[in-house]
């Protein structure tokens, strides 16, 4: 604080701090708070807002129940409300996305941090960054095109003779998962790379010298060291995936609905902002719970992630 | 158990740069052998080649008589103690020590028992469940030694393990290391740039300069009979004279310098004249031979000895060391005196080993 004052003088320092607070309070906290508040109020015609019917209620939240359908979860059949089903699948497949990004990013970050010569690092990072120059919309469309029935993937597979008939890739949750993995894998890669890089290479060599095969060195030395990096990457990918509207909307797999699409339907098509807000907060709440449970299971603390 | 190591014409190149140049040495089983040399002379590179992290560009390395080229570090009977120790900070002490056993599939109870045994060996009782960050520098040091001993290596490789410790602890750990080596009988290869350490602990010392092994000998010979100027000046202080050899005979010669002509030993090729400060005697009158008149410029009291600096008429700086035992009066700066040395304590030595030697 004193540092800032000395460096930028009084006027500039207070302007900085004022603007930051303005951004935080007016643009982030207040709107969210308003949304939270309205999620507890009924959806009423404009005339009745503030009237006798405008009372606090949990009804919006309860709207997630009802309209039971059959839920087939890997062979397990049971009846479940349609929206709850989408909700559960969204959280589950966000977990799947997180797991896949980890499986992809771990070897890659190890390669970048410990194997590759520092000379070729800038080139490799450039290659990783180039896709980021293209907007997420275009990247999602690219996957949509790749996966369509007459798309390049089917054409390629048929040309080399692996399949004899086009496969409907855009079906169920797989295309959404694939595209989300592509969209967010770097959010896993960078924290992992950072963690991996901060590991003293001598520790890897020490394990090697003591006779450890490569997998044990990873399991006992490298992976534990990277845990905070994995945790922060996982939280980011999981939250971004669960909250992504763009990717599932563009892929538009009718049998692979994302909960954000449900919220969008209620808010924009149904014009029911109150119920939409309630659903959005439910998603946020459950994602937070899922993350805290995962952190408990893997014994990571918040302070580890902040590092 | 312990094994000897042969380095046979070993070279190591990094690109165009030759870090280790034709090193030949046979290290005996159970020997405490030190590589001594200045920073960057290739010591670590030699250790990394023995442990298998770096392959020699040329030459053969044998451990216990077996050529180990192509063997991975985890297949070699060596244990390396890294310059920065490289303990595993996320494991408790005992798991650190037992890691090598865990790798070998030893069950947990046995591992724990063995770790406790080793902790006792290195004088670290009751630390099994502590974390690495809770230990002091010297204690970490011992954990690193215990961890390396756990795999019962035939050869222990130590890369300047004491350099991070303070002086008192360093001297204590020297004795400790030496004792552990005697107790276990394992071959120790020790790396240091501290001559005192190398001389005090080792059975033999190999002095290195710029990737080349200059001399291999026991500590006394290294100090008393250095083969060249590099060894003489790296291991201890010297008064150095440049000049020309005259009338060489029977390993003795006259050496004409701008300061005067001196008698000295001439063990090999000609070069410069080296006289150690402790071999300089200060007297009020000139000696019969090998006597230099000086004006004392500085008398530095160092505790167990006194370092006396002087300058000759020709402007050459000289230094003598007197024992602080009351046998001679300590002169004061400004007096005119003579520094005298015996011919057998002075040697004419070539600069350093020539290429390919
Ligand atoms: N991987 C490498 N690539 C290129 N050059 C290297 C590499 N490792 C070492 N060198 C060079 O080889 C020379 C010897 O290095 P080495 O680490 O063996 O020195 P050292 O004697 O252990 O020095 P110190 O006492 O400082 O640890 C140095 O000049 C160093 O720059
Ligand atoms: Mg070194």
XYZ file of C-alpha atoms and ligand atoms in Angstrom:
696
model
C 0.000 0.000 0.000
C 2.686 2.449 1.057
C 4.654 1.121 -1.835
C 1.890 2.065 -4.233
C 1.558 5.518 -2.704
C 5.246 6.145 -3.069
C 5.400 4.917 -6.609
C 2.255 6.491 -8.103
C 1.407 9.338 -5.727
C -1.879 9.925 -3.948
C -4.120 10.790 -6.873
C -3.291 7.838 -9.064
C -3.288 5.328 -6.205
C -6.768 6.274 -5.045
C -8.030 6.269 -8.620
C -6.741 2.705 -9.039
C -8.299 1.537 -5.832
C -11.540 3.383 -6.531
C -11.869 1.855 -9.989
C -11.128 -1.625 -8.702
C -13.814 -1.253 -6.070
C -16.254 0.167 -8.587
C -15.678 -2.825 -10.826
C -15.996 -5.304 -7.988
C -19.032 -3.808 -6.272
C -21.083 -2.242 -9.035
C -20.333 -4.669 -11.836
C -19.835 -7.951 -9.985
C -21.246 -8.065 -6.475
C -24.424 -5.997 -6.868
C -25.779 -7.706 -10.016
C -25.107 -11.121 -8.518
C -26.766 -10.075 -5.343
C -29.787 -8.791 -7.236
C -29.979 -12.078 -9.122
C -29.738 -14.059 -5.905
C -32.499 -11.978 -4.385
C -34.791 -12.312 -7.366
C -34.280 -16.078 -7.406
C -36.372 -16.211 -4.233
C -39.249 -14.174 -5.677
C -42.051 -15.392 -7.947
C -42.171 -14.577 -11.632
C -44.940 -11.985 -11.867
C -46.369 -9.647 -14.452
C -44.825 -6.191 -14.123
C -47.948 -4.742 -12.517
C -47.856 -7.163 -9.630
C -44.191 -6.670 -8.743
C -44.054 -5.245 -5.242
C -47.717 -6.217 -4.745
C -49.124 -8.675 -2.219
C -48.091 -11.721 -4.297
C -44.401 -10.651 -4.335
C -43.151 -12.684 -1.366
C -40.002 -14.700 -0.768
C -40.403 -18.359 -1.687
C -38.417 -21.460 -2.649
C -40.772 -22.214 -5.518
C -38.229 -21.283 -8.207
C -35.767 -23.781 -6.834
C -38.408 -26.482 -6.623
C -39.144 -26.083 -10.324
C -36.173 -28.286 -11.043
C -38.289 -31.254 -9.942
C -41.219 -32.677 -11.834
C -41.637 -34.205 -15.287
C -39.982 -37.499 -14.425
C -38.169 -39.415 -17.128
C -36.187 -42.629 -17.177
C -32.571 -42.048 -16.237
C -30.155 -44.612 -17.618
C -26.843 -44.107 -15.907
C -24.490 -46.737 -17.287
C -27.135 -49.454 -17.205
C -28.690 -48.303 -13.939
C -32.292 -47.318 -14.620
C -34.319 -45.107 -12.344
C -36.900 -42.389 -12.739
C -35.616 -38.837 -12.371
C -36.909 -35.364 -13.062
C -35.809 -34.291 -16.550
C -34.008 -31.181 -15.327
C -32.316 -32.979 -12.474
C -31.093 -35.516 -14.995
C -29.523 -32.820 -17.151
C -28.081 -31.247 -14.016
C -26.482 -34.499 -12.844
C -25.121 -35.309 -16.292
C -23.665 -31.817 -16.658
C -21.727 -32.176 -13.430
C -20.687 -35.729 -14.284
C -19.461 -34.914 -17.776
C -17.684 -31.785 -16.555
C -15.798 -34.183 -14.302
C -15.053 -36.355 -17.327
C -13.772 -33.307 -19.228
C -11.535 -32.441 -16.274
C -10.147 -35.965 -16.131
C -9.429 -36.093 -19.857
C -7.715 -32.695 -19.861
C -5.539 -33.933 -16.986
C -4.628 -37.127 -18.836
C -3.652 -35.058 -21.877
C -1.909 -32.240 -20.035
C 0.167 -34.292 -17.595
C 2.512 -35.978 -20.079
C 2.645 -32.861 -22.217
C 3.589 -30.594 -19.325
C 6.182 -33.108 -18.158
C 7.640 -33.135 -21.623
C 7.694 -29.340 -21.796
C 9.109 -28.817 -18.315
C 11.621 -31.630 -17.993
C 12.443 -33.221 -21.328
C 12.491 -30.654 -24.096
C 15.568 -28.465 -24.464
C 14.931 -24.875 -23.375
C 15.845 -23.700 -26.837
C 12.752 -25.122 -28.515
C 10.385 -24.102 -25.705
C 9.322 -20.750 -27.224
C 8.359 -22.460 -30.485
C 6.359 -25.128 -28.698
C 4.554 -22.576 -26.565
C 3.770 -20.549 -29.647
C 2.232 -23.643 -31.236
C 0.147 -24.149 -28.116
C -0.995 -20.543 -28.089
C -1.866 -20.147 -31.767
C -5.317 -21.782 -31.392
C -6.092 -19.239 -28.666
C -5.879 -16.426 -31.211
C -9.044 -17.789 -32.778
C -12.204 -17.100 -30.810
C -13.857 -19.852 -28.837
C -16.895 -19.632 -31.114
C -14.848 -20.459 -34.186
C -12.966 -23.242 -32.447
C -16.226 -24.823 -31.346
C -17.609 -24.511 -34.850
C -14.482 -26.148 -36.166
C -15.193 -29.191 -34.034
C -18.814 -29.117 -35.071
C -17.722 -29.234 -38.690
C -15.167 -31.968 -38.044
C -17.771 -34.122 -36.364
C -20.762 -33.627 -38.706
C -22.120 -36.568 -40.629
C -20.443 -35.560 -43.913
C -17.537 -33.946 -42.110
C -13.796 -34.513 -42.578
C -13.495 -37.076 -39.780
C -15.982 -39.476 -41.396
C -14.561 -38.817 -44.847
C -11.060 -39.533 -43.603
C -12.030 -42.701 -41.741
C -13.929 -43.990 -44.766
C -11.082 -43.178 -47.120
C -8.559 -45.168 -45.108
C -11.164 -47.904 -44.771
C -11.586 -48.009 -41.009
C -15.361 -47.578 -41.314
C -17.670 -48.355 -44.203
C -20.559 -46.085 -43.227
C -20.669 -42.597 -41.719
C -20.911 -42.483 -37.955
C -23.203 -39.998 -36.218
C -20.591 -38.409 -33.943
C -22.886 -35.603 -32.830
C -24.952 -37.729 -30.530
C -25.120 -37.816 -26.750
C -22.493 -36.092 -24.659
C -19.285 -37.208 -26.380
C -19.078 -34.368 -28.927
C -19.670 -31.805 -26.174
C -16.997 -33.419 -24.036
C -14.524 -33.523 -26.927
C -15.060 -29.866 -27.744
C -14.894 -28.781 -24.121
C -11.628 -30.689 -23.701
C -10.243 -28.891 -26.718
C -11.482 -25.532 -25.461
C -10.108 -25.813 -21.940
C -7.114 -28.146 -22.037
C -4.684 -25.219 -21.782
C -6.256 -24.176 -18.497
C -5.024 -27.514 -17.169
C -1.727 -27.417 -19.004
C -0.382 -24.107 -17.713
C -0.803 -24.626 -13.962
C 0.531 -28.157 -14.396
C 3.498 -26.911 -16.368
C 4.221 -24.314 -13.701
C 4.121 -26.902 -10.953
C 6.220 -29.329 -12.942
C 8.778 -26.658 -13.688
C 9.189 -25.741 -10.054
C 10.220 -29.317 -9.279
C 13.968 -29.678 -8.812
C 15.168 -32.069 -11.524
C 17.639 -33.495 -9.047
C 14.720 -35.058 -7.210
C 13.738 -36.981 -10.302
C 17.337 -38.059 -10.760
C 17.615 -38.985 -7.082
C 14.611 -41.286 -7.396
C 16.106 -42.752 -10.549
C 19.449 -43.226 -8.820
C 17.784 -45.044 -5.918
C 16.454 -47.540 -8.426
C 12.921 -46.314 -9.026
C 11.303 -47.188 -12.358
C 9.811 -44.191 -14.185
C 6.234 -44.821 -13.083
C 7.165 -44.903 -9.419
C 9.105 -41.672 -9.755
C 5.955 -40.119 -11.202
C 3.679 -41.605 -8.577
C 5.790 -40.831 -5.526
C 7.756 -37.722 -6.450
C 6.423 -35.807 -9.435
C 2.674 -36.237 -9.041
C 2.616 -35.264 -5.341
C 4.676 -32.200 -6.139
C 2.249 -31.193 -8.887
C -0.880 -31.666 -6.782
C -1.528 -27.940 -6.236
C -1.104 -27.309 -9.954
C -3.427 -30.176 -10.816
C -5.966 -28.885 -8.314
C -6.031 -25.357 -9.669
C -6.161 -26.629 -13.247
C -8.944 -29.044 -12.364
C -11.014 -26.392 -10.597
C -10.708 -24.064 -13.570
C -11.537 -26.670 -16.198
C -14.394 -28.085 -14.151
C -15.986 -24.725 -13.436
C -15.547 -23.478 -16.986
C -16.970 -26.688 -18.433
C -19.974 -26.835 -16.150
C -20.675 -23.166 -16.820
C -20.044 -23.274 -20.558
C -23.018 -22.295 -22.672
C -21.271 -21.608 -25.935
C -19.816 -25.045 -26.599
C -22.926 -27.166 -25.961
C -25.043 -24.601 -27.790
C -22.878 -24.721 -30.890
C -22.418 -28.487 -30.899
C -26.172 -28.694 -30.274
C -26.361 -32.402 -29.652
C -30.062 -32.936 -28.934
C -29.328 -35.934 -26.728
C -26.503 -34.161 -24.917
C -28.088 -31.224 -23.153
C -26.038 -29.078 -20.792
C -27.657 -27.493 -17.755
C -26.626 -24.044 -18.919
C -28.862 -24.610 -21.935
C -31.756 -25.316 -19.593
C -31.069 -22.059 -17.794
C -30.853 -20.192 -21.041
C -34.161 -21.687 -22.141
C -35.912 -20.503 -19.004
C -34.359 -17.057 -19.016
C -34.555 -16.144 -22.682
C -37.346 -18.240 -24.090
C -39.438 -18.488 -20.929
C -38.519 -14.934 -19.858
C -38.596 -16.273 -16.298
C -35.497 -14.617 -14.867
C -36.406 -15.594 -11.362
C -36.404 -19.348 -12.029
C -33.349 -18.968 -14.273
C -31.486 -17.244 -11.473
C -32.494 -19.974 -9.071
C -31.143 -22.644 -11.423
C -27.929 -20.753 -12.011
C -27.313 -20.505 -8.296
C -28.049 -24.185 -7.868
C -25.425 -24.992 -10.492
C -22.929 -22.717 -8.799
C -23.674 -24.225 -5.394
C -23.318 -27.820 -6.554
C -20.164 -27.138 -8.529
C -18.661 -25.551 -5.431
C -19.693 -28.555 -3.364
C -18.257 -30.943 -5.964
C -14.974 -29.025 -5.964
C -14.728 -28.950 -2.172
C -15.471 -32.665 -1.938
C -12.819 -33.421 -4.556
C -10.327 -31.238 -2.705
C -11.093 -33.043 0.528
C -10.673 -36.433 -1.155
C -7.338 -35.477 -2.734
C -6.215 -33.571 0.371
C -5.487 -30.231 -1.200
C -6.156 -26.976 0.571
C -7.205 -23.639 -0.867
C -3.876 -22.089 0.003
C -2.139 -24.729 -2.150
C -4.190 -23.626 -5.120
C -3.521 -19.949 -4.577
C 0.227 -20.566 -4.811
C 29.997 -55.280 -1.139
C 32.157 -52.386 -2.099
C 33.508 -52.178 -5.592
C 36.404 -50.504 -7.316
C 35.980 -48.089 -10.168
C 38.120 -47.717 -13.239
C 37.982 -44.689 -15.444
C 39.743 -45.535 -18.647
C 40.509 -42.586 -20.943
C 37.155 -41.045 -20.134
C 36.125 -37.905 -22.017
C 32.901 -35.964 -21.966
C 31.909 -33.319 -24.493
C 29.054 -30.842 -24.300
C 28.775 -29.711 -27.883
C 32.223 -28.432 -28.817
C 33.242 -27.968 -25.197
C 35.271 -30.778 -23.614
C 34.260 -30.868 -19.938
C 36.256 -34.004 -19.053
C 39.424 -34.790 -20.932
C 41.067 -38.237 -20.945
C 40.704 -39.044 -17.274
C 42.455 -42.221 -16.151
C 42.177 -43.439 -12.607
C 41.686 -46.716 -10.726
C 39.815 -46.327 -7.477
C 40.215 -49.247 -5.074
C 37.306 -51.020 -3.356
C 36.698 -49.423 0.029
C 38.801 -46.399 -0.753
C 37.902 -42.826 0.159
C 38.818 -41.004 -3.028
C 38.365 -37.280 -3.596
C 38.259 -35.259 -6.766
C 39.531 -31.785 -5.960
C 39.399 -28.875 -8.340
C 38.104 -25.371 -8.928
C 34.522 -24.645 -9.940
C 33.673 -25.790 -13.448
C 36.605 -28.180 -13.842
C 34.345 -31.154 -14.543
C 33.979 -32.813 -11.139
C 30.216 -33.125 -11.196
C 30.385 -34.367 -14.761
C 32.642 -37.228 -13.677
C 30.217 -38.215 -10.919
C 27.275 -38.038 -13.275
C 29.087 -40.326 -15.687
C 29.810 -42.840 -12.937
C 26.204 -42.784 -11.719
C 24.836 -43.032 -15.240
C 23.137 -39.681 -15.805
C 25.642 -38.706 -18.468
C 27.299 -41.052 -20.942
C 31.003 -40.556 -21.618
C 31.774 -39.387 -25.133
C 34.869 -41.560 -25.153
C 36.447 -44.103 -22.866
C 35.240 -46.861 -20.563
C 33.892 -46.791 -17.024
C 34.053 -50.018 -15.050
C 32.413 -50.607 -11.688
C 33.643 -53.729 -9.928
C 35.405 -54.663 -13.148
C 32.193 -54.579 -15.231
C 31.783 -52.149 -18.099
C 28.717 -50.084 -17.171
C 28.302 -48.142 -20.383
C 24.644 -48.156 -21.417
C 23.371 -49.043 -17.942
C 20.718 -46.717 -16.563
C 21.290 -45.016 -13.185
C 18.686 -47.266 -11.572
C 20.639 -50.331 -12.658
C 24.018 -49.271 -11.293
C 25.274 -50.181 -7.822
C 25.997 -46.543 -7.065
C 24.238 -44.014 -4.870
C 24.694 -40.344 -5.556
C 24.395 -37.625 -2.968
C 23.520 -34.498 -4.871
C 25.144 -31.119 -4.460
C 21.775 -29.833 -3.183
C 20.873 -33.162 -1.481
C 17.564 -33.511 -3.402
C 15.628 -34.963 -0.489
C 11.914 -35.534 -1.132
C 10.211 -32.702 0.772
C 6.746 -34.257 0.670
C 7.749 -37.507 2.381
C 8.566 -37.887 6.058
C 12.190 -38.606 6.877
C 11.777 -42.342 7.218
C 10.070 -42.661 3.822
C 12.882 -40.644 2.292
C 15.388 -43.092 3.682
C 13.319 -46.142 2.816
C 12.500 -45.001 -0.707
C 15.154 -47.238 -2.243
C 13.740 -50.199 -0.331
C 10.179 -49.335 -1.314
C 11.342 -49.492 -4.907
C 12.742 -52.940 -4.247
C 9.426 -54.180 -2.878
C 10.468 -54.504 0.769
C 7.369 -54.552 2.997
C 6.482 -51.578 5.115
C 7.400 -52.883 8.572
C 10.855 -53.944 7.405
C 11.376 -50.620 5.643
C 10.489 -48.698 8.734
C 12.839 -50.827 10.868
C 15.702 -50.392 8.428
C 15.113 -46.628 8.274
C 15.314 -46.426 12.065
C 18.559 -48.411 11.996
C 20.088 -46.075 9.460
C 18.904 -43.035 11.379
C 20.741 -44.410 14.388
C 23.831 -44.945 12.255
C 23.887 -41.287 11.271
C 23.040 -40.137 14.800
C 19.535 -38.927 14.112
C 17.288 -40.702 16.572
C 13.596 -39.759 16.891
C 13.428 -37.947 13.569
C 11.704 -40.686 11.563
C 8.355 -38.939 11.375
C 9.578 -35.397 10.919
C 9.394 -33.656 7.574
C 12.509 -32.567 5.700
C 11.721 -28.886 6.268
C 11.926 -29.401 10.029
C 15.590 -30.431 9.945
C 18.721 -28.314 10.094
C 21.296 -28.299 7.312
C 23.536 -30.841 8.988
C 20.621 -33.115 9.775
C 19.421 -33.022 6.178
C 22.922 -33.935 5.196
C 22.774 -37.042 7.337
C 19.364 -38.010 6.009
C 20.788 -37.821 2.498
C 23.632 -40.107 3.543
C 21.227 -42.527 5.199
C 18.991 -42.541 2.131
C 21.957 -43.399 -0.059
C 23.206 -46.088 2.335
C 19.775 -47.736 2.463
C 20.171 -49.261 -0.970
C 23.494 -50.804 0.128
C 25.440 -49.321 -2.741
C 28.849 -50.627 -3.684
C 29.936 -47.072 -4.361
C 28.817 -43.816 -2.778
C 29.207 -40.687 -4.835
C 29.163 -37.422 -2.941
C 28.963 -34.100 -4.746
C 30.237 -31.343 -2.447
C 27.826 -32.448 0.249
C 29.254 -30.136 2.900
C 29.473 -26.925 0.913
C 26.201 -25.539 2.290
C 27.154 -25.993 5.941
C 28.865 -23.569 8.272
C 32.489 -24.096 9.231
C 31.989 -25.810 12.598
C 29.415 -28.224 11.266
C 31.528 -28.884 8.197
C 34.448 -29.978 10.320
C 32.195 -32.156 12.429
C 30.611 -33.758 9.349
C 34.034 -34.442 7.846
C 34.885 -36.682 10.749
C 31.401 -38.168 10.666
C 31.586 -39.003 6.956
C 34.970 -40.549 7.363
C 33.687 -42.652 10.277
C 30.626 -43.791 8.327
C 32.853 -44.756 5.445
C 35.125 -46.806 7.709
C 32.128 -48.446 9.389
C 30.418 -49.438 6.157
C 33.497 -50.138 4.056
C 31.756 -48.698 0.993
C 33.887 -47.022 -1.658
C 33.400 -43.263 -1.352
C 34.042 -40.908 -4.219
C 33.962 -37.422 -2.871
C 33.922 -34.168 -4.755
C 35.029 -30.865 -3.375
C 36.733 -27.635 -4.236
C 37.882 -27.266 -0.635
C 41.451 -28.514 -0.370
C 41.329 -28.840 3.413
C 38.367 -31.158 3.142
C 39.998 -33.321 0.485
C 43.303 -33.590 2.320
C 41.731 -34.312 5.694
C 39.327 -37.058 4.658
C 40.730 -38.925 1.710
C 42.910 -41.940 1.175
C 43.828 -40.476 -2.175
C 43.084 -37.232 -3.949
C 42.787 -36.523 -7.640
C 43.419 -32.869 -8.460
C 41.623 -31.619 -11.551
C 41.903 -28.565 -13.745
C 39.874 -27.811 -16.859
C 38.644 -31.343 -17.274
C 42.066 -32.865 -16.890
C 43.382 -34.918 -14.002
C 46.625 -33.259 -12.876
C 47.798 -35.578 -10.126
C 46.535 -38.577 -8.201
C 48.287 -39.232 -4.900
C 47.753 -39.485 -1.171
C 47.108 -36.167 0.571
C 50.653 -35.831 1.863
C 52.220 -36.237 -1.541
C 49.723 -33.887 -3.085
C 50.777 -31.207 -0.640
C 54.486 -31.948 -0.315
C 55.293 -33.171 -3.792
C 52.932 -31.511 -6.245
C 53.778 -32.496 -9.802
C 53.032 -29.128 -11.289
C 52.360 -25.508 -10.571
C 48.600 -25.880 -10.762
C 48.528 -28.515 -8.034
C 51.030 -26.577 -5.936
C 49.047 -23.374 -6.047
C 45.572 -24.905 -5.834
C 46.536 -26.909 -2.767
C 47.999 -24.298 -0.461
C 49.831 -20.975 -0.713
C 53.146 -20.333 -2.501
C 55.813 -17.808 -3.195
C 56.293 -18.112 -6.934
C 59.411 -17.024 -8.833
C 59.847 -16.956 -12.601
C 63.322 -17.541 -13.991
C 65.683 -19.918 -15.782
C 67.157 -23.265 -14.779
C 70.970 -23.456 -14.645
C 73.300 -26.388 -13.852
C 70.662 -29.043 -13.345
C 72.091 -32.244 -11.811
C 70.808 -35.078 -9.581
C 67.317 -33.588 -9.399
C 68.659 -30.293 -8.105
C 69.250 -27.077 -9.998
C 70.096 -23.429 -9.707
C 67.304 -21.103 -10.685
C 68.132 -17.579 -11.810
C 65.407 -15.048 -11.071
C 65.309 -11.243 -11.007
C 65.280 -11.520 -7.199
C 68.385 -13.687 -7.071
C 69.639 -17.163 -7.855
C 68.267 -20.010 -5.742
C 69.005 -23.710 -5.275
C 65.921 -25.910 -5.556
C 64.663 -29.370 -6.419
C 63.919 -30.055 -10.054
C 61.715 -33.176 -10.099
C 60.723 -32.951 -13.762
C 60.262 -30.386 -16.479
C 61.343 -26.792 -15.897
C 58.902 -24.011 -15.094
C 58.535 -21.736 -12.094
C 59.927 -21.959 -8.576
C 57.461 -22.633 -5.746
C 58.167 -22.127 -2.037
C 55.459 -22.557 0.616
C 55.122 -19.719 3.168
C 55.618 -22.099 6.094
C 59.018 -23.055 4.680
C 60.218 -19.460 4.793
C 62.291 -18.658 7.860
C 62.635 -15.039 8.968
C 66.051 -13.963 10.200
C 67.780 -10.699 10.878
C 70.896 -11.573 8.887
C 71.168 -12.956 5.372
C 71.514 -16.735 4.967
C 74.307 -18.521 3.075
C 71.991 -19.393 0.167
C 68.326 -18.970 -0.822
C 68.012 -15.735 1.073
C 65.822 -12.789 0.100
C 66.041 -9.372 1.744
C 62.593 -7.913 2.397
C 60.919 -4.982 4.094
C 57.958 -6.263 6.095
C 54.705 -4.639 4.979
C 52.114 -6.460 7.003
C 52.009 -8.846 9.913
C 48.648 -10.580 10.120
C 47.809 -12.526 13.226
C 45.683 -15.561 12.259
C 45.448 -17.378 15.577
C 47.561 -20.509 15.342
C 49.963 -18.879 12.906
C 51.168 -15.465 11.869
C 51.237 -14.470 8.253
C 54.116 -12.097 7.473
C 54.091 -10.159 4.201
C 57.109 -8.401 2.807
C 58.334 -6.754 -0.339
C 61.775 -7.122 -1.952
C 63.849 -4.280 -3.269
C 62.671 -5.208 -6.766
C 59.058 -4.827 -5.648
C 58.169 -8.528 -5.439
C 55.656 -9.519 -2.755
C 56.690 -12.357 -0.457
C 54.845 -14.162 2.296
C 56.044 -16.273 5.212
C 54.094 -18.100 7.873
C 55.347 -18.363 11.440
C 53.925 -20.733 13.994
C 52.456 -18.895 16.909
C 54.204 -21.062 19.508
C 56.565 -18.519 21.049
C 59.625 -20.153 19.438
C 60.420 -16.990 17.502
C 59.598 -13.368 18.267
C 56.903 -11.925 16.041
C 58.412 -9.070 14.015
C 56.578 -5.851 13.329
C 55.802 -4.217 10.005
C 58.456 -1.884 8.618
C 61.500 -3.885 9.780
C 64.163 -5.075 7.347
C 64.591 -8.858 7.465
C 65.639 -11.827 5.377
C 63.400 -14.671 4.238
C 65.427 -17.855 3.960
C 64.377 -21.290 2.692
C 66.051 -24.644 2.300
C 66.687 -26.030 -1.171
C 64.804 -29.273 -0.424
C 61.692 -27.239 0.439
C 61.656 -25.428 -2.880
C 60.646 -26.999 -6.154
C 60.839 -26.003 -9.793
C 57.600 -27.202 -11.409
C 56.042 -27.017 -14.872
C 52.783 -25.035 -15.132
C 50.306 -27.861 -15.638
C 49.827 -31.138 -17.438
C 50.066 -30.646 -21.163
C 47.394 -31.831 -23.583
C 47.233 -35.591 -23.954
C 49.517 -36.176 -20.972
N 24.635 -30.252 -19.385
C 25.649 -29.447 -19.729
N 25.656 -28.819 -20.922
C 26.686 -28.018 -21.280
N 27.750 -27.769 -20.517
C 27.802 -28.358 -19.316
C 26.758 -29.220 -18.857
N 27.084 -29.661 -17.626
C 28.261 -29.097 -17.339
N 28.705 -28.318 -18.344
C 29.965 -27.579 -18.376
O 30.986 -28.466 -18.061
C 31.943 -27.880 -17.206
C 32.133 -28.727 -15.979
O 30.933 -28.728 -15.244
P 30.808 -29.459 -13.850
O 29.412 -29.289 -13.400
O 31.305 -30.845 -13.983
O 31.767 -28.600 -12.942
P 32.147 -28.799 -11.404
O 33.587 -29.127 -11.376
O 31.216 -29.738 -10.763
O 31.947 -27.337 -10.849
P 31.315 -26.852 -9.453
O 32.397 -26.977 -8.433
O 30.974 -25.426 -9.728
O 30.108 -27.697 -9.161
C 31.418 -26.479 -16.886
O 32.163 -25.554 -17.641
C 29.996 -26.499 -17.320
O 29.631 -25.259 -17.847
Mg 29.628 -29.545 -9.342
